[in-house]
Short mmCIF file of C-alpha atoms in Angstrom, two decimals:
data_model
loop_
_atom_site.label_atom_id
_atom_site.label_comp_id
_atom_site.label_asym_id
_atom_site.label_seq_id
_atom_site.Cartn_x
_atom_site.Cartn_y
_atom_site.Cartn_z
CA GLY A 1 -41.36 37.70 -21.53
CA GLY A 2 -43.54 38.31 -18.53
CA GLY A 3 -40.82 40.10 -16.55
CA LEU A 4 -38.63 38.93 -13.68
CA ASP A 5 -40.09 36.57 -11.07
CA GLY A 6 -38.15 38.04 -8.15
CA ILE A 7 -36.39 34.73 -7.40
CA PRO A 8 -32.60 34.75 -7.97
CA ASP A 9 -31.40 32.03 -10.34
CA ILE A 10 -27.67 32.60 -9.66
CA GLN A 11 -26.24 33.84 -6.38
CA ARG A 12 -22.80 34.79 -5.06
CA VAL A 13 -22.86 33.90 -1.38
CA ILE A 14 -20.50 33.06 1.47
CA ILE A 15 -20.84 29.38 2.32
CA ALA A 16 -19.65 27.10 5.10
CA GLU A 17 -17.65 23.96 4.34
CA PRO A 18 -18.45 21.48 7.11
CA ARG A 19 -15.98 18.69 7.83
CA ASN A 20 -16.17 15.93 10.39
CA ASN A 21 -13.17 13.79 11.41
CA ARG A 22 -13.36 11.21 14.19
CA PRO A 23 -10.25 8.97 14.19
CA ASN A 24 -9.74 6.26 16.79
CA GLN A 25 -7.02 3.71 17.39
CA PHE A 26 -7.11 0.66 19.63
CA ASN A 27 -4.16 -1.46 20.68
CA ALA A 28 -4.02 -4.69 22.66
CA ARG A 29 -1.18 -7.06 23.54
CA PHE A 30 -1.17 -10.40 25.36
CA ASP A 31 1.86 -12.40 26.51
CA PHE A 32 1.81 -16.01 27.64
CA ASN A 33 4.66 -18.23 28.86
CA PRO A 34 3.38 -21.83 29.11
CA THR A 35 6.88 -23.08 30.01
CA SER A 36 10.24 -21.54 30.82
CA ASN A 37 11.33 -22.26 27.24
CA ASP A 38 8.21 -21.11 25.36
CA GLN A 39 6.96 -17.55 24.90
CA PHE A 40 3.83 -16.48 23.02
CA ALA A 41 2.74 -12.92 22.28
CA PHE A 42 -0.24 -11.45 20.41
CA SER A 43 -0.51 -7.80 19.40
CA THR A 44 -3.09 -5.86 17.41
CA TYR A 45 -3.70 -2.33 16.16
CA LEU A 46 -7.16 -1.34 15.00
CA THR A 47 -7.51 2.10 13.40
CA ARG A 48 -10.96 3.46 12.58
CA LEU A 49 -11.85 6.76 10.90
CA PHE A 50 -15.19 8.45 10.32
CA GLN A 51 -14.85 11.37 7.91
CA VAL A 52 -17.45 13.55 6.21
CA THR A 53 -16.08 15.93 3.58
CA ALA A 54 -17.97 18.68 1.78
CA ASP A 55 -17.05 19.91 -1.70
CA THR A 56 -16.35 23.65 -1.73
CA GLY A 57 -16.26 23.68 -5.54
CA ALA A 58 -19.90 22.57 -5.56
CA ALA A 59 -20.88 25.20 -2.98
CA ALA A 60 -20.81 22.57 -0.22
CA ARG A 61 -24.18 21.22 -1.29
CA PRO A 62 -25.22 18.20 0.82
CA GLN A 63 -25.60 16.18 -2.40
CA THR A 64 -21.79 16.30 -2.80
CA ASP A 65 -20.87 15.18 0.74
CA ILE A 66 -18.67 12.08 0.85
CA THR A 67 -18.60 9.91 3.97
CA THR A 68 -15.55 7.68 4.30
CA GLN A 69 -14.97 5.03 6.97
CA PRO A 70 -11.62 3.31 6.28
CA HIS A 71 -10.51 0.47 8.55
CA ASN A 72 -6.84 -0.35 9.13
CA THR A 73 -6.26 -3.64 10.91
CA ALA A 74 -3.00 -5.28 11.98
CA TYR A 75 -2.47 -8.54 13.89
CA THR A 76 0.85 -10.08 14.98
CA VAL A 77 1.54 -13.46 16.60
CA LEU A 78 5.02 -14.17 18.03
CA TYR A 79 6.44 -17.46 19.25
CA THR A 80 9.93 -17.90 20.72
CA ARG A 81 11.29 -21.33 21.60
CA THR A 82 14.52 -21.75 23.59
CA ILE A 83 15.69 -25.16 22.43
CA SER A 84 18.99 -25.05 24.35
CA PRO A 85 21.20 -22.38 25.94
CA THR A 86 22.85 -21.88 22.53
CA LEU A 87 19.90 -22.50 20.17
CA VAL A 88 16.77 -20.30 19.84
CA ASN A 89 13.94 -20.27 17.30
CA GLU A 90 11.79 -17.18 16.70
CA ALA A 91 8.64 -17.30 14.56
CA ARG A 92 6.35 -14.43 13.58
CA PHE A 93 3.05 -14.16 11.69
CA ASN A 94 1.52 -10.85 10.54
CA PHE A 95 -1.81 -9.96 8.97
CA THR A 96 -2.79 -6.47 7.81
CA LYS A 97 -5.89 -5.18 6.07
CA PHE A 98 -7.02 -1.82 4.69
CA ALA A 99 -10.61 -1.55 3.50
CA PHE A 100 -13.53 0.81 2.99
CA ASN A 101 -16.69 0.96 0.90
CA GLU A 102 -18.03 4.45 0.15
CA LEU A 103 -21.13 3.02 -1.53
CA GLU A 104 -22.18 1.89 1.94
CA SER A 105 -20.77 4.73 4.07
CA SER A 106 -22.08 7.40 1.64
CA SER A 107 -25.44 5.74 1.12
CA GLU A 108 -27.21 9.14 1.28
CA THR A 109 -25.14 10.45 -1.65
CA ASN A 110 -26.75 9.83 -5.03
CA PHE A 111 -23.89 8.65 -7.24
CA GLY A 112 -26.38 8.22 -10.07
CA ILE A 113 -26.23 12.00 -10.62
CA PRO A 114 -23.32 12.89 -12.91
CA ARG A 115 -20.82 15.61 -12.12
CA ILE A 116 -21.90 18.79 -13.96
CA GLU A 117 -19.76 21.91 -14.33
CA VAL A 118 -20.59 25.25 -15.96
CA GLU A 119 -17.59 27.30 -17.07
CA SER A 120 -17.08 30.99 -17.98
CA MET A 121 -19.63 32.32 -15.52
CA PHE A 122 -17.49 34.50 -13.26
CA ARG A 123 -14.45 36.72 -13.64
CA ASP A 124 -12.37 34.63 -11.21
CA ASN A 125 -12.82 31.58 -13.52
CA SER A 126 -14.74 29.68 -10.84
CA ARG A 127 -17.51 27.34 -11.95
CA ILE A 128 -20.97 26.21 -11.01
CA ARG A 129 -20.83 22.55 -10.01
CA PHE A 130 -23.45 19.92 -9.21
CA GLY A 131 -23.17 16.29 -8.16
CA ALA A 132 -20.54 14.45 -6.13
CA PRO A 133 -16.91 14.74 -7.27
CA GLN A 134 -16.02 12.43 -10.15
CA ALA A 135 -12.96 10.19 -9.84
CA GLU A 136 -12.04 6.52 -10.06
CA THR A 137 -12.03 6.35 -6.25
CA THR A 138 -15.32 8.25 -5.73
CA PRO A 139 -17.00 6.16 -4.57
CA GLY A 140 -14.05 4.06 -3.46
CA VAL A 141 -14.39 0.32 -2.83
CA PHE A 142 -11.13 -1.11 -1.50
CA SER A 143 -9.98 -4.29 0.22
CA GLU A 144 -6.22 -4.82 0.50
CA LYS A 145 -4.77 -7.64 2.62
CA GLN A 146 -1.28 -8.91 3.35
CA PHE A 147 -0.09 -12.09 5.09
CA GLU A 148 3.49 -12.62 6.20
CA PHE A 149 5.35 -15.41 7.99
CA ARG A 150 8.95 -15.23 9.23
CA ASP A 151 11.17 -17.67 11.06
CA LYS A 152 14.68 -17.22 12.45
CA VAL A 153 17.02 -19.73 14.10
CA SER A 154 20.01 -18.48 16.13
CA LYS A 155 22.92 -20.72 17.13
CA VAL A 156 26.05 -19.88 19.12
CA HIS A 157 29.02 -22.14 18.49
CA GLY A 158 32.43 -21.19 19.87
CA ASN A 159 33.29 -17.70 18.66
CA HIS A 160 30.59 -17.84 15.95
CA ALA A 161 26.99 -16.63 16.24
CA PHE A 162 25.04 -18.14 13.34
CA SER A 163 21.56 -17.14 12.27
CA PHE A 164 19.48 -18.32 9.35
CA GLY A 165 15.85 -18.07 8.40
CA GLY A 166 13.32 -17.03 5.82
CA GLU A 167 10.07 -15.23 5.16
CA PHE A 168 7.03 -15.51 2.92
CA ARG A 169 4.65 -12.70 2.01
CA ARG A 170 1.33 -12.81 0.15
CA GLU A 171 -0.72 -9.79 -0.97
CA LEU A 172 -4.35 -9.76 -2.09
CA ASN A 173 -5.73 -6.51 -3.50
CA ASP A 174 -9.43 -6.48 -4.40
CA ASN A 175 -10.28 -2.95 -5.52
CA ASN A 176 -13.06 -1.47 -7.62
CA LEU A 177 -12.50 1.76 -9.58
CA ASN A 178 -15.98 2.05 -11.02
CA GLY A 179 -16.21 5.67 -9.88
CA ALA A 180 -14.85 6.61 -13.32
CA SER A 181 -18.06 5.22 -14.88
CA ARG A 182 -19.94 8.22 -13.49
CA PRO A 183 -19.99 10.88 -16.23
CA LEU A 184 -18.46 14.33 -15.86
CA TYR A 185 -19.93 17.00 -18.17
CA SER A 186 -18.52 20.51 -18.56
CA PHE A 187 -20.47 23.28 -20.32
CA VAL A 188 -19.51 26.78 -21.43
CA GLY A 189 -22.27 28.98 -20.04
CA LEU A 190 -25.86 28.31 -19.08
CA PHE A 191 -27.06 28.35 -22.72
CA ASN A 192 -24.99 25.26 -23.57
CA LEU A 193 -26.15 23.62 -20.35
CA ALA A 194 -29.77 24.18 -21.32
CA ASN A 195 -29.08 22.72 -24.78
CA ASP A 196 -27.15 19.65 -23.51
CA ALA A 197 -24.04 20.70 -25.43
CA PRO A 198 -20.98 19.99 -23.27
CA ILE A 199 -17.57 21.17 -24.41
CA PHE A 200 -15.95 18.32 -22.51
CA TYR A 201 -17.08 15.05 -20.99
CA GLN A 202 -15.31 12.24 -19.18
CA ILE A 203 -16.51 8.69 -18.60
CA ASN A 204 -15.11 5.17 -18.42
CA ALA A 205 -17.63 3.03 -20.29
CA ASP A 206 -17.66 -0.51 -21.62
CA PRO A 207 -16.71 -0.15 -25.34
CA GLU A 208 -18.98 -3.06 -26.29
CA THR A 209 -22.15 -2.15 -24.43
CA GLY A 210 -21.73 1.52 -23.54
CA GLY A 211 -22.68 0.65 -19.97
CA VAL A 212 -20.66 0.63 -16.77
CA ALA A 213 -17.15 -0.66 -17.37
CA ASN A 214 -15.81 -3.53 -15.32
CA ALA A 215 -13.16 -1.81 -13.17
CA GLU A 216 -13.01 -4.44 -10.43
CA ARG A 217 -9.63 -6.14 -10.23
CA HIS A 218 -8.22 -8.92 -8.04
CA PHE A 219 -4.43 -8.54 -8.03
CA ARG A 220 -2.21 -11.12 -6.36
CA SER A 221 1.51 -11.12 -5.60
CA SER A 222 3.90 -13.16 -3.46
CA SER A 223 7.51 -12.92 -2.38
CA TYR A 224 9.90 -14.91 -0.25
CA GLY A 225 13.47 -14.69 1.01
CA VAL A 226 16.04 -16.85 2.82
CA TYR A 227 19.32 -15.84 4.42
CA PHE A 228 22.35 -17.04 6.37
CA GLN A 229 24.56 -14.89 8.60
CA ASP A 230 27.71 -15.48 10.66
CA ASP A 231 28.91 -13.05 13.33
CA TRP A 232 32.51 -14.17 13.83
CA LYS A 233 34.49 -12.80 16.78
CA VAL A 234 37.94 -13.25 15.25
CA ARG A 235 39.70 -11.51 18.13
CA PRO A 236 38.51 -9.80 21.32
CA ASN A 237 38.68 -6.44 19.51
CA LEU A 238 37.54 -7.57 16.01
CA THR A 239 34.22 -8.97 14.87
CA LEU A 240 33.32 -9.82 11.27
CA ASN A 241 29.75 -10.06 9.97
CA MET A 242 29.22 -12.13 6.82
CA GLY A 243 25.94 -13.13 5.24
CA LEU A 244 24.08 -14.01 2.08
CA ARG A 245 20.42 -13.37 1.30
CA TYR A 246 18.30 -14.58 -1.58
CA GLU A 247 15.00 -12.92 -2.46
CA TYR A 248 12.32 -13.56 -5.05
CA PHE A 249 9.62 -11.00 -5.77
CA GLY A 250 6.73 -12.65 -7.52
CA VAL A 251 5.16 -11.16 -10.62
CA LEU A 252 1.99 -9.13 -10.08
CA LYS A 253 -0.97 -11.04 -11.51
CA GLU A 254 -4.72 -10.53 -11.89
CA GLN A 255 -6.51 -13.73 -10.98
CA ASN A 256 -9.03 -13.39 -13.83
CA ASP A 257 -6.47 -12.21 -16.43
CA GLN A 258 -8.21 -8.83 -16.67
CA VAL A 259 -5.08 -6.89 -17.61
CA ALA A 260 -3.46 -6.19 -20.96
CA ASN A 261 0.11 -5.55 -22.02
CA PHE A 262 1.68 -3.75 -24.97
CA VAL A 263 3.60 -6.12 -27.26
CA PHE A 264 6.03 -4.62 -29.77
CA GLY A 265 6.09 -5.74 -33.38
CA PRO A 266 8.32 -8.46 -34.88
CA ASP A 267 11.25 -6.02 -35.30
CA GLY A 268 10.84 -4.42 -31.88
CA GLY A 269 9.08 -1.37 -33.30
CA LEU A 270 5.55 -0.02 -33.44
CA ALA A 271 4.81 -1.67 -36.78
CA GLY A 272 2.83 -4.82 -36.02
CA SER A 273 2.57 -4.03 -32.30
CA ARG A 274 -0.57 -4.90 -30.39
CA VAL A 275 -2.26 -4.86 -27.00
CA GLU A 276 -3.29 -8.27 -25.75
CA PRO A 277 -4.71 -9.77 -22.51
CA THR A 278 -2.17 -11.37 -20.23
CA SER A 279 -1.87 -12.90 -16.79
CA GLN A 280 1.30 -10.99 -15.91
CA LEU A 281 2.79 -7.65 -16.93
CA TYR A 282 6.50 -8.52 -16.78
CA ASN A 283 8.83 -11.50 -16.52
CA PRO A 284 10.09 -12.82 -13.16
CA ASP A 285 13.64 -12.18 -11.94
CA ARG A 286 15.20 -15.09 -10.04
CA ASN A 287 18.79 -13.82 -9.67
CA ASN A 288 18.51 -11.76 -6.49
CA PHE A 289 21.52 -12.97 -4.50
CA ALA A 290 22.60 -10.33 -1.99
CA PRO A 291 25.93 -10.74 -0.12
CA ARG A 292 26.58 -8.63 3.00
CA PHE A 293 29.79 -7.89 4.90
CA GLY A 294 30.52 -5.82 8.00
CA PHE A 295 33.07 -5.39 10.75
CA ALA A 296 33.56 -3.85 14.19
CA TRP A 297 37.14 -3.05 15.24
CA SER A 298 38.52 -1.54 18.45
CA PRO A 299 42.11 -0.45 17.63
CA LYS A 300 43.54 -0.52 21.14
CA ARG A 301 47.25 -0.32 20.41
CA PHE A 302 47.04 2.97 18.49
CA PHE A 303 44.86 5.14 20.73
CA GLY A 304 46.30 4.92 24.24
CA GLU A 305 43.72 6.36 26.64
CA LEU A 306 40.89 5.74 24.15
CA GLN A 307 41.33 2.00 24.21
CA ASP A 308 38.09 0.16 24.99
CA LYS A 309 36.20 3.41 24.23
CA LEU A 310 36.55 3.66 20.46
CA VAL A 311 34.99 1.27 17.92
CA ILE A 312 35.28 1.61 14.15
CA ARG A 313 32.44 0.03 12.21
CA GLY A 314 31.92 -0.47 8.51
CA GLY A 315 30.18 -2.64 6.01
CA ALA A 316 28.87 -3.13 2.50
CA GLY A 317 26.13 -5.15 0.92
CA VAL A 318 23.70 -5.62 -1.92
CA ALA A 319 19.93 -5.24 -1.47
CA TYR A 320 17.00 -5.75 -3.79
CA ASN A 321 13.50 -4.33 -3.82
CA ARG A 322 10.41 -5.19 -5.78
CA ILE A 323 8.78 -3.13 -8.50
CA PRO A 324 6.34 -0.72 -6.77
CA GLU A 325 2.73 -1.82 -7.09
CA ILE A 326 -0.10 0.70 -7.31
CA VAL A 327 -3.26 -1.32 -7.66
#
């Protein structure tokens, strides 16, 4: 054509990758004893983070900077009531929350620009990249909360120390994974880029409209447990611990039934199988009985000088855990 214009179109340069991290944590605790038999306590942890991350793969361009400001919050309220010298009640309430919204914290980042990559440009297989990183959590919009209440009653009667109680836990996860609705286009060389001919693209779109998919979910789950325990001092040198716990881990549900499950065919095979909307992904299990047994024994008569200095402890028990939830 008319010759070179003297302005480089592609450069190999040394770049800086700026990062900014400013974490802070605040803790407060208050104790109050209105009477000699009543004790109140309040404790809180507040964790705040301000983080700006550049993308080296995109040459640390300011258009790819992601600013994240997650908030971790935890509150605890304790109440202990001494009913009598041998009877005590302990109650506890917890609340935790984890949340951040990168649409707000990264308001200067244009998430309307897709992620663009150009392959096969350099010998080291590196690429030219434009636009913020593409992922379900970029930008991330999260709000995860948990409530928990526990109560324990302790009673001493003769050579028995009884305790029984229970707990209830409720989780609310309101997350939005619409970051996957931003397209990612990968081209082989600048010629294909100029001709809008990607070799690969990635996007989560609504199959009916072709627009942004609805990736906002509101998952809910609950669990509770009750238990009874007896610490029995059979002899001065022998104590037995016996207990039974029952737990129920509620089924994970989406409050608007925006989940689907795979259903096998009539004969349990793939023939006739289907995917259908559902309110829960698996059936509940209500058989979680967990016995526990332990002992502490000081064998005085067999150890001479070691008497009152040696204790043999042992125990066995059954424990249950819920299915891990990644929502």
